[in-house]
Each structure stands twice: as C-alpha cells, then as structure tokens.
Short mmCIF file of C-alpha atoms and ligand atoms in Angstrom, two decimals:
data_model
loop_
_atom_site.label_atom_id
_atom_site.label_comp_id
_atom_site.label_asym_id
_atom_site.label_seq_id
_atom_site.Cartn_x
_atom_site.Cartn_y
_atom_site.Cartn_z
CA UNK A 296 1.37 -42.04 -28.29
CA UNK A 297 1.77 -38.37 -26.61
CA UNK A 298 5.36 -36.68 -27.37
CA UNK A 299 7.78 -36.76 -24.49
CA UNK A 300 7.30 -34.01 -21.90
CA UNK A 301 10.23 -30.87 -22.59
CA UNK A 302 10.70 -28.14 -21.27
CA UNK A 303 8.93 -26.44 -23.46
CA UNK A 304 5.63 -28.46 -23.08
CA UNK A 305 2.15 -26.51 -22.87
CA UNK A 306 -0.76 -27.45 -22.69
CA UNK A 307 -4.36 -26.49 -24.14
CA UNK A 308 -6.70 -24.36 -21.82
CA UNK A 309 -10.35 -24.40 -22.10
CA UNK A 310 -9.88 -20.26 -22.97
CA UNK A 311 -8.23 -21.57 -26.13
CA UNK A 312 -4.87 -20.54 -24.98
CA UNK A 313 -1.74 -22.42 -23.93
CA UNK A 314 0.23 -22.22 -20.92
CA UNK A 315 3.60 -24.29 -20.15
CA UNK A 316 3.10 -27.20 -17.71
CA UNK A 317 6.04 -26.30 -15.75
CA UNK A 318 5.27 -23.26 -14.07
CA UNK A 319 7.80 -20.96 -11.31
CA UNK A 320 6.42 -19.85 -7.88
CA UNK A 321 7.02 -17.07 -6.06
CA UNK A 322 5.40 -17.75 -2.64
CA UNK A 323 7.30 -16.04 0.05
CA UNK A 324 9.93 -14.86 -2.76
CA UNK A 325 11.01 -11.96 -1.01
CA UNK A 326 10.19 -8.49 -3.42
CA UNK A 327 14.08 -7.69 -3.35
CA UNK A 328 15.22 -10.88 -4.09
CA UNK A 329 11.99 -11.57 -6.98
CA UNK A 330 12.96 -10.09 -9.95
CA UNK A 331 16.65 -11.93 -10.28
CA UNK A 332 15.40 -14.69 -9.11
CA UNK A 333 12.47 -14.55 -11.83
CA UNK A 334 15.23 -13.82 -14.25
CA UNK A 335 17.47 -16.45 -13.45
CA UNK A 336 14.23 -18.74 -13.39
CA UNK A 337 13.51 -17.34 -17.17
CA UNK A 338 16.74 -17.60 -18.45
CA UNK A 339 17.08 -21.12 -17.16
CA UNK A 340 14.32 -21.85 -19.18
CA UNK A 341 10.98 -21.13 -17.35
CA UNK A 342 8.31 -19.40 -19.36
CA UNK A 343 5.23 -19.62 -16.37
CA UNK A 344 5.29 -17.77 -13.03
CA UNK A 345 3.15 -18.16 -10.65
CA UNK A 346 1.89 -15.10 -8.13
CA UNK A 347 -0.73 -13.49 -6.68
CA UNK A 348 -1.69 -10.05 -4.70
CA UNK A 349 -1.13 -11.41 -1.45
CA UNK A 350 2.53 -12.19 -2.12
CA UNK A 351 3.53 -8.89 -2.64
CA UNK A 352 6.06 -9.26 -5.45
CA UNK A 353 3.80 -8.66 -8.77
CA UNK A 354 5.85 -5.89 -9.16
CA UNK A 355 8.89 -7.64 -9.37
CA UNK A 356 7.92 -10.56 -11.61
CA UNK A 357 6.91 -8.29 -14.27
CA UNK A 358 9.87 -6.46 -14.48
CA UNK A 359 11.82 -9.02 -14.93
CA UNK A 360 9.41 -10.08 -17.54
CA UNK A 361 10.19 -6.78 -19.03
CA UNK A 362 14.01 -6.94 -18.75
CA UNK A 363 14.03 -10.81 -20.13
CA UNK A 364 14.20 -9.67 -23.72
CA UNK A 365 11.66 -12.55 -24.34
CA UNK A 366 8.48 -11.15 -26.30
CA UNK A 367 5.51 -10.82 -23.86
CA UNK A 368 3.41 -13.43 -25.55
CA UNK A 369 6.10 -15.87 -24.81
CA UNK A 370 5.55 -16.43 -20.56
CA UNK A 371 2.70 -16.82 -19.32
CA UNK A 372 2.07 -14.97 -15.98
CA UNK A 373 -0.47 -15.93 -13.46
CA UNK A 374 -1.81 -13.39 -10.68
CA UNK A 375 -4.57 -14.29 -7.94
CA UNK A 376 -7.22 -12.41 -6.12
CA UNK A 377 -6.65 -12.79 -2.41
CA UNK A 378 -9.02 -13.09 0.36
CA UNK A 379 -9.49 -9.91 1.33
CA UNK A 380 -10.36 -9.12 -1.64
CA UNK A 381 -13.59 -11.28 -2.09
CA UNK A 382 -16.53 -9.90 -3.27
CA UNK A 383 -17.56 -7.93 -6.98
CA UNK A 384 -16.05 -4.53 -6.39
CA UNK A 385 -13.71 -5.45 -4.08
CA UNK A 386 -12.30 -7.75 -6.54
CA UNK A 387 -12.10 -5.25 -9.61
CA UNK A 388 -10.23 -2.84 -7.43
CA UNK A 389 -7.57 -5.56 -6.55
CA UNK A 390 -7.39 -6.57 -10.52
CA UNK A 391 -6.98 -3.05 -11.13
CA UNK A 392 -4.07 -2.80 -8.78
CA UNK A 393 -2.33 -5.69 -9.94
CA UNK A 394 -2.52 -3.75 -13.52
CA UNK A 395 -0.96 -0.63 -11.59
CA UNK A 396 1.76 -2.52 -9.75
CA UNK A 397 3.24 -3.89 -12.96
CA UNK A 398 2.46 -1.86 -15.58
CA UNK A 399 1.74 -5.12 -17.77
CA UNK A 400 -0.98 -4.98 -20.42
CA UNK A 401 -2.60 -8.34 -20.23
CA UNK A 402 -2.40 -11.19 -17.13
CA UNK A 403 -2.60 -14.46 -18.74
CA UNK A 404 -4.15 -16.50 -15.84
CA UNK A 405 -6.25 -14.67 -12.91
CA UNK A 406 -7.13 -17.13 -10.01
CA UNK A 407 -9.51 -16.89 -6.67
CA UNK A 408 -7.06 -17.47 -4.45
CA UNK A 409 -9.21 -19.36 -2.22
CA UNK A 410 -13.06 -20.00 -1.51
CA UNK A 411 -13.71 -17.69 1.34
CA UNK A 412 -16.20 -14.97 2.21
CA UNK A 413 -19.60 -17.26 1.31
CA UNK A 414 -21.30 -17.34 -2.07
CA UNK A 415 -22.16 -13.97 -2.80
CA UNK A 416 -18.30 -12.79 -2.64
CA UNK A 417 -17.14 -15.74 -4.53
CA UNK A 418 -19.84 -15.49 -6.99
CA UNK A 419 -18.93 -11.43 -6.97
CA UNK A 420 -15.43 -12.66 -8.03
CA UNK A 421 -15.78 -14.54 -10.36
CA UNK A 422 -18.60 -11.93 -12.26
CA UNK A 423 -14.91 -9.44 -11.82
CA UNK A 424 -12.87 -11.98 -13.60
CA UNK A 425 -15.49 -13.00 -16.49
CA UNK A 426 -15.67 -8.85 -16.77
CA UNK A 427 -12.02 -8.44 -17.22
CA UNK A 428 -11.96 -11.75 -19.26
CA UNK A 429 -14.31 -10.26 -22.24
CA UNK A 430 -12.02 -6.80 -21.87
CA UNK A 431 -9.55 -8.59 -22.97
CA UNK A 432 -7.37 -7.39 -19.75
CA UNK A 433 -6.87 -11.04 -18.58
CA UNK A 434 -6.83 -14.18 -21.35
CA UNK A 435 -7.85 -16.80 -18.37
CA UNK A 436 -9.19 -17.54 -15.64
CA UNK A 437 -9.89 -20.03 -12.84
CA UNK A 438 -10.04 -20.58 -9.31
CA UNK A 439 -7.47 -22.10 -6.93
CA UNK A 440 -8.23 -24.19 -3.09
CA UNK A 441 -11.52 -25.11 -4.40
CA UNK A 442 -13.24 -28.00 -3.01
CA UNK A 443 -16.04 -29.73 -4.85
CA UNK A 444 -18.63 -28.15 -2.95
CA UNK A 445 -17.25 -24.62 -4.14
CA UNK A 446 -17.12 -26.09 -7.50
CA UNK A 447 -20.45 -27.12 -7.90
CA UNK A 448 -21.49 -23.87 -6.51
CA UNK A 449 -19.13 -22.57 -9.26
CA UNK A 450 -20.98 -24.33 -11.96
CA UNK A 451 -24.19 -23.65 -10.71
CA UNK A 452 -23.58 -20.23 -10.93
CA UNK A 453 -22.06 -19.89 -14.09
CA UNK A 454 -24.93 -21.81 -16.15
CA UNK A 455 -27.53 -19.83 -14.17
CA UNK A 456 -26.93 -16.29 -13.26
CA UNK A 457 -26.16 -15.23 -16.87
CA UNK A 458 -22.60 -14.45 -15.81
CA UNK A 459 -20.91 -17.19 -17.68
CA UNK A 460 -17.95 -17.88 -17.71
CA UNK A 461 -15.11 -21.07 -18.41
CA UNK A 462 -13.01 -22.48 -15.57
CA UNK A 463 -9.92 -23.24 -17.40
CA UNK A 464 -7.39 -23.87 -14.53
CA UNK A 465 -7.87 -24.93 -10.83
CA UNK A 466 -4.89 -24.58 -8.71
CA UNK A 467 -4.45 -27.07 -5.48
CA UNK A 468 -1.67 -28.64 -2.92
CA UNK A 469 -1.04 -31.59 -4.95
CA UNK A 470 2.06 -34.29 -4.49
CA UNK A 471 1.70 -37.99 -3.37
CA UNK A 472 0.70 -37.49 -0.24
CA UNK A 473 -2.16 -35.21 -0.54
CA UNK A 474 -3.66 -36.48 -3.89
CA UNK A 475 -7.12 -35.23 -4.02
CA UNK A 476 -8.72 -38.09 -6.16
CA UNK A 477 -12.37 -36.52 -5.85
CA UNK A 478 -11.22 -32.93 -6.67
CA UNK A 479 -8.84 -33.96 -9.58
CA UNK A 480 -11.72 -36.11 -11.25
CA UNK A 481 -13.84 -33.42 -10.49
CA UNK A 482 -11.43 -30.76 -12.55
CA UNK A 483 -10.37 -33.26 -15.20
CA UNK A 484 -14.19 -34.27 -15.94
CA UNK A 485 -15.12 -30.73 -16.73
CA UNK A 486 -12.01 -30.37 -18.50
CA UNK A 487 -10.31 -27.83 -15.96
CA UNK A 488 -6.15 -27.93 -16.26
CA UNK A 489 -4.67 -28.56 -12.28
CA UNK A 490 -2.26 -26.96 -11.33
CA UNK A 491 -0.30 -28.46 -8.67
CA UNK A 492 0.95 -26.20 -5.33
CA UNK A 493 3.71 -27.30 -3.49
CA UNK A 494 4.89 -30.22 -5.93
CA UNK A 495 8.06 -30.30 -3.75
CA UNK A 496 6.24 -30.87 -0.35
CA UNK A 497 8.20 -28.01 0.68
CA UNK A 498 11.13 -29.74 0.92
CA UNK A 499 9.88 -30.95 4.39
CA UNK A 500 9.99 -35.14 2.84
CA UNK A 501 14.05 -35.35 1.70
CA UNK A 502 14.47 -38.48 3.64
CA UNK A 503 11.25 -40.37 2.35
CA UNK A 504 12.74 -43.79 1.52
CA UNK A 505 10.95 -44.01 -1.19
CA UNK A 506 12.12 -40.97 -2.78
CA UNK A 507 15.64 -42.18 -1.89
CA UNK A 508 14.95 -45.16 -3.55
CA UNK A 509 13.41 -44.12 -6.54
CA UNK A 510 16.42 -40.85 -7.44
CA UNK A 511 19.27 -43.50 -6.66
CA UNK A 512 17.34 -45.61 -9.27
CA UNK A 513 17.50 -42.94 -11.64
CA UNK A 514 20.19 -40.52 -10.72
CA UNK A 515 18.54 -37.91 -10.12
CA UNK A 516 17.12 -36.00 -6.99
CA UNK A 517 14.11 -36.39 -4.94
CA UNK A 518 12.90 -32.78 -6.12
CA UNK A 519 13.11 -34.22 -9.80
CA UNK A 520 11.41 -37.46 -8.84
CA UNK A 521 8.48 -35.02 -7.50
CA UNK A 522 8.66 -32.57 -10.28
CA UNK A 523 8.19 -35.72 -12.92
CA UNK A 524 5.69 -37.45 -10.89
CA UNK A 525 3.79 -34.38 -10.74
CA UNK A 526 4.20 -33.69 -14.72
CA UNK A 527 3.36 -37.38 -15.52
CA UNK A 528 0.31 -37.45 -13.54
CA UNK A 529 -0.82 -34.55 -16.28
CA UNK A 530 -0.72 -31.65 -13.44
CA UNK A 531 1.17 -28.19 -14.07
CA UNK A 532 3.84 -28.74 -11.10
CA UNK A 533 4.45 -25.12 -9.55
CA UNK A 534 8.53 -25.50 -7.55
CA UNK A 535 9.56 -22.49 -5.97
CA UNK A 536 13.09 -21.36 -4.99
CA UNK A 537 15.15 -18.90 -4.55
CA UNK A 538 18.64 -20.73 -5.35
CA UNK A 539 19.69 -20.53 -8.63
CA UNK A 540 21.20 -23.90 -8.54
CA UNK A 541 17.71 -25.18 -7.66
CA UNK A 542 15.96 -23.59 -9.91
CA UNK A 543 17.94 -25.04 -12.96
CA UNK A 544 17.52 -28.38 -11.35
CA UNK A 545 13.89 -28.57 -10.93
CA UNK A 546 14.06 -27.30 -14.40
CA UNK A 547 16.66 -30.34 -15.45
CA UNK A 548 13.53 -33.43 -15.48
CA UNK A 549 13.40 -34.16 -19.10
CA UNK A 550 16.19 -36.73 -19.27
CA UNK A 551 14.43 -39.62 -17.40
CA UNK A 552 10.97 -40.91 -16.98
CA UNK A 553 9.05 -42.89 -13.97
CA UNK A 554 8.19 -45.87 -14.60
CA UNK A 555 4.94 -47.61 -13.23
CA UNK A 556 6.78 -49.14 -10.76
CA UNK A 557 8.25 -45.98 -9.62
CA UNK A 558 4.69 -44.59 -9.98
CA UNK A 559 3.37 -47.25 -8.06
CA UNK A 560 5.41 -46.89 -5.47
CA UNK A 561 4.35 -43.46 -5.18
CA UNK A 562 0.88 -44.01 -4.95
CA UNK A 563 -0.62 -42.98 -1.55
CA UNK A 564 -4.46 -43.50 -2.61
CA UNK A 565 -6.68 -41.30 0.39
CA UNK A 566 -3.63 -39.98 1.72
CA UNK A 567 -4.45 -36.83 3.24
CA UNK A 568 -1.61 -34.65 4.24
CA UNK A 569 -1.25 -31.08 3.69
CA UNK A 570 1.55 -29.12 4.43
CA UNK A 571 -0.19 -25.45 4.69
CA UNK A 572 -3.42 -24.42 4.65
CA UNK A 573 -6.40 -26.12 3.06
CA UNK A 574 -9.15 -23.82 2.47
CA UNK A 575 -10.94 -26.72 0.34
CA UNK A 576 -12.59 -28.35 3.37
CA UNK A 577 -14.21 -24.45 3.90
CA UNK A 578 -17.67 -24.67 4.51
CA UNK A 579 -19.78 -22.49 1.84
CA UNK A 580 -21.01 -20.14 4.66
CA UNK A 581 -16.88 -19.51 6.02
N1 NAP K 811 -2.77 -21.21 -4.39
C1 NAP K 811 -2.22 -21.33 -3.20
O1 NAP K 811 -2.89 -21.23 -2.15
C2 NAP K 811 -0.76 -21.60 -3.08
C3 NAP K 811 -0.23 -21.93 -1.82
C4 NAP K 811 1.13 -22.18 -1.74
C5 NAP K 811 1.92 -22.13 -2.88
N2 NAP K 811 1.38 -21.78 -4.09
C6 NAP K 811 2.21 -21.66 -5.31
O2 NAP K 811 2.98 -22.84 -5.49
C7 NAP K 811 4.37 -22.52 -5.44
C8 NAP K 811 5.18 -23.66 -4.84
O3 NAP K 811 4.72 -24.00 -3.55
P1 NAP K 811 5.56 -23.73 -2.23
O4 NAP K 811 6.40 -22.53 -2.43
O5 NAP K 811 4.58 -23.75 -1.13
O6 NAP K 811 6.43 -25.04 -2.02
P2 NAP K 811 7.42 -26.00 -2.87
O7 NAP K 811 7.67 -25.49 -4.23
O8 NAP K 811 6.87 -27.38 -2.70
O9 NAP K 811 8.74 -25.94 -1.97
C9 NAP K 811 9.52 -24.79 -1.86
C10 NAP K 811 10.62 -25.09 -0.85
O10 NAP K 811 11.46 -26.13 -1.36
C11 NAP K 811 12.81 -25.67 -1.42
N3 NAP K 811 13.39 -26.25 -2.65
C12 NAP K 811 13.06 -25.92 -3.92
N4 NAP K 811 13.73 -26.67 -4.80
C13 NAP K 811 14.51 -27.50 -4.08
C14 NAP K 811 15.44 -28.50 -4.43
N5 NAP K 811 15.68 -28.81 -5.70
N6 NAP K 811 16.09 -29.16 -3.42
C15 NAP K 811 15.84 -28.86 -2.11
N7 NAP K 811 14.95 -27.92 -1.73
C16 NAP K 811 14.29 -27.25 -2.70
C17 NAP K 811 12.74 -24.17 -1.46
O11 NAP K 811 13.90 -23.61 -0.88
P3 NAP K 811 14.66 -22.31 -1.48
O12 NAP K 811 13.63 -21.37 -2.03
O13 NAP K 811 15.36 -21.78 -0.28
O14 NAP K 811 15.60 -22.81 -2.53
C18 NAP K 811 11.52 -23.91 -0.57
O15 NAP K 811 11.87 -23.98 0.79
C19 NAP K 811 4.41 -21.22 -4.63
O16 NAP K 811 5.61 -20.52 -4.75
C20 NAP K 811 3.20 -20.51 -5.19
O17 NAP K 811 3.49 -19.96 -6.46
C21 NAP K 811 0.05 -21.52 -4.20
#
C-alpha cells in the first residue's frame, strides 16, 4: 500500500530528483504582490512554485526564496521558456535572463511553455535545455501544452539527433472536465510526471452540484475536493492565489480522502473543456 499523501509528499523524477506534488502558481500574480504572497505560500507550507518568463514575476519568487530562511535545496522552483522565445539561441538567451532576473544558482524544473514556432524551434529548445541540463544550471526539464503529436516529435528527436535528453515532467490544463486520457497515458507510459494547470478550474465551477455534493460530504471545500482529486489521480496539482486565507486552504487537503464514489462521480471520461488556451491541438507547422 502507498503512504498517505502529506504535505510534504514528492515524488521521483526521471532526472533522479524529487519535486513536491503540491506545487504554488504564480500566473497573473502581480510582481508587487509575488514575493509575500510566495512567502506566505512557503511559510504555509509550500515548497514548489510554479513560473515562467512570460509571467513576469521570476524576480519576485526568488527573493522570497531567498528571504524564507529555508535552505535552497529545500523548494523546488520551476521556470518556463515562453513563446517568443522558441528556437536554440533564442532560448539560451531567455534561460540566461531568467538566471539574471533572480540571481538564483540552479532552476530545478525548466519547461517549453508551449509547442509553437514548428519543429526546428521546438527541437532548438529543447537542444538549450539538455545544454543547460549537463551544466548543471537547471536539474530538470520538460515540456508543458504538449499534445501527442509534439510528443512523438519530442521523442523522435531525442533518440535521433544525438541531442538526448529525458522528459521528466509535462505540464497540462488538467481537472475533471478536461482530462486528457490520450495525453496522460501518453506521459505516464514513458514515465513523464504531469503536472496539472488550473486544478481549481479557475474558480469559474463553485456551484457544480457535484462539487457541492461531494465537500458537504466531507466538510471541506470544493477547491479541496479539486486539489485531492487532482493529487489522487497521481498529478502535481498547481492552485494559484493571491489570498492568504486561500492559500493555507488549498494547502489544508491531507485530513480527508475521496472515495471511489466521490471519484466516480467526478469522472467526466472525453470531456473536453478548457478554460484558457490549449496550444496542444497546435498543428506541428503553427
Ligand atoms: N503551462 C501553462 O500554460 C499554464 C497556464 C495556466 C496556468 N499555469 C500554472 O498553473 C497555475 C494555476 O492555474 P491558474 O492560475 O490558471 O488557475 P487555478 O489555480 O485553477 O485558479 C486560480 C483562481 O482561483 C482562485 N482561487 C484559488 N484558490 C481558491 C479557493 N480556495 N477558493 C476560491 N477561489 C480560489 C484564485 O483567486 P485569488 O488568486 O484571487 O485568490 C484565482 O482566481 C498558474 O498560476 C500557473 O503557475 C500554467
């Protein structure tokens, strides 16, 4: 029998090292706001936040990584290489300005944001992370908004170009209504860790009766019931917020446990319902 999901859970990446399966995002965390929120987020408990170049607050998570008086080893930090940034030295010149921006000395967990720019770029990329990889400069890496087309392409690549390379996490919108049964069995059989965006739907499903049904069963809130479902599915749920009070209670999901009814009930099989973009239906030429 597995142990009982914590708080301070991790789990085993293909790289060899661990990261915590609850993880913090900063999406649209505005960069005055980031670094206490990060803080309150770390002193809550958190040890995993999730950002990238595009959301402009790097800077801010890693100084309150600094001022946490945790050891750096201890939270795992994830960054991502945007769009605009596709392509080999495109890509090394936005790695190296992440470096800049925070002044850390390692990123734990580099990600392509998402599969744009056609193979070349993403291929480009993902030579730019294996590079930094054997520096040393970032201990993972992975690719986020893939669809199995770009994954195949992926793997293609990597066994055949000499370039290498280990996928250890995939990041995607992932909560009961936007499953992704093809891309998850597509990550899990090639033993990539998913990472789920979104887990809270952003907030846009408070009044799903079956959420309703499922928290008064439990006492606890529809956030929670999405947090756990996410966790007990085996993804690395991702919540974002900005109010303290939220962030210790999407934090507080240890004391209960879904049942397969509850799960059940939460089963949406070929549900397909994203609530932002999905770049994983991208053809390979966008
Ligand atoms: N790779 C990608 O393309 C991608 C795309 C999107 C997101 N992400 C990552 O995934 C993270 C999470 O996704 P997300 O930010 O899109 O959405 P989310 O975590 O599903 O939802 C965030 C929204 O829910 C609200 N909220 C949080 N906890 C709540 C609670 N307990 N009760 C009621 N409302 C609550 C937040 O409000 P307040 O903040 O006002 O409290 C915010 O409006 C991001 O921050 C980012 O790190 C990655």
């Amino acid at each position: 029998m597995s142990s009982p999901l914590t708080l301070t859970s991790t789990v085993k990446l293909p790289s060899g090292h661990i990261m915590p399966t609850l993880g913090y995002g900063v999406y649209q965390t505005p960069k005055d706001v980031c670094e206490s929120v990060c803080s309150h987020a770390l002193k809550t408990g958190y040890r995993h936040i999730d950002s990238a170049r595009v959301y402009r607050n790097e800077g801010p998570c890693a100084a309150a990584i600094e001022s946490s008086g945790l050891k750096r080893e201890q939270i795992f930090f994830t960054s991502k290489i945007g769009p605009r940034d596709m392509g080999y030295e495109k890509a090394k010149k936005a790695i190296d300005a992440s470096f800049a921006e925070t002044g850390l000395q390692y990123f734990d967990l580099f990600l392509i944001h998402a599969p744009y720019g056609g193979r070349d770029a993403r291929c480009g990329t993902w030579k730019a992370l294996v590079e930094a990889q054997s520096e040393g400069r970032i201990r993972s890496i992975g690719v986020s908004n893939y669809g199995v087309h770009h994954l195949d392409e992926l793997k293609e690549f990597m066994a055949s170009s000499g370039v290498g390379g280990t996928i250890s996490v995939g990041q995607w919108e992932i909560h009961p209504w936007l499953p992704r049964a093809d891309i998850v069995k597509w990550a899990r059989d090639n033993g990539v860790v998913v990472q789920a965006w979104s887990p809270l739907v952003r907030a846009e499903r408070p009044n799903e009766s079956v959420l309703g049904e499922i928290s008064k069963k439990h006492g606890k809130t529809w956030a929670q019931v999405l947090i756990r479902w996410s966790l007990q599915n085996g993804f690395v749920p991702l919540p974002k917020s900005v109010t303290p009070s939220r962030i210790e209670e999407n934090a507080d999901v240890y004391d209960f446990e879904l049942d397969d009814e509850d799960m059940e009930m939460l089963h949406f099989p070929g549900s397909y319902a994203p609530c932002s973009w999905d770049p994983t239906v991208a053809g390979l030429e966008d």
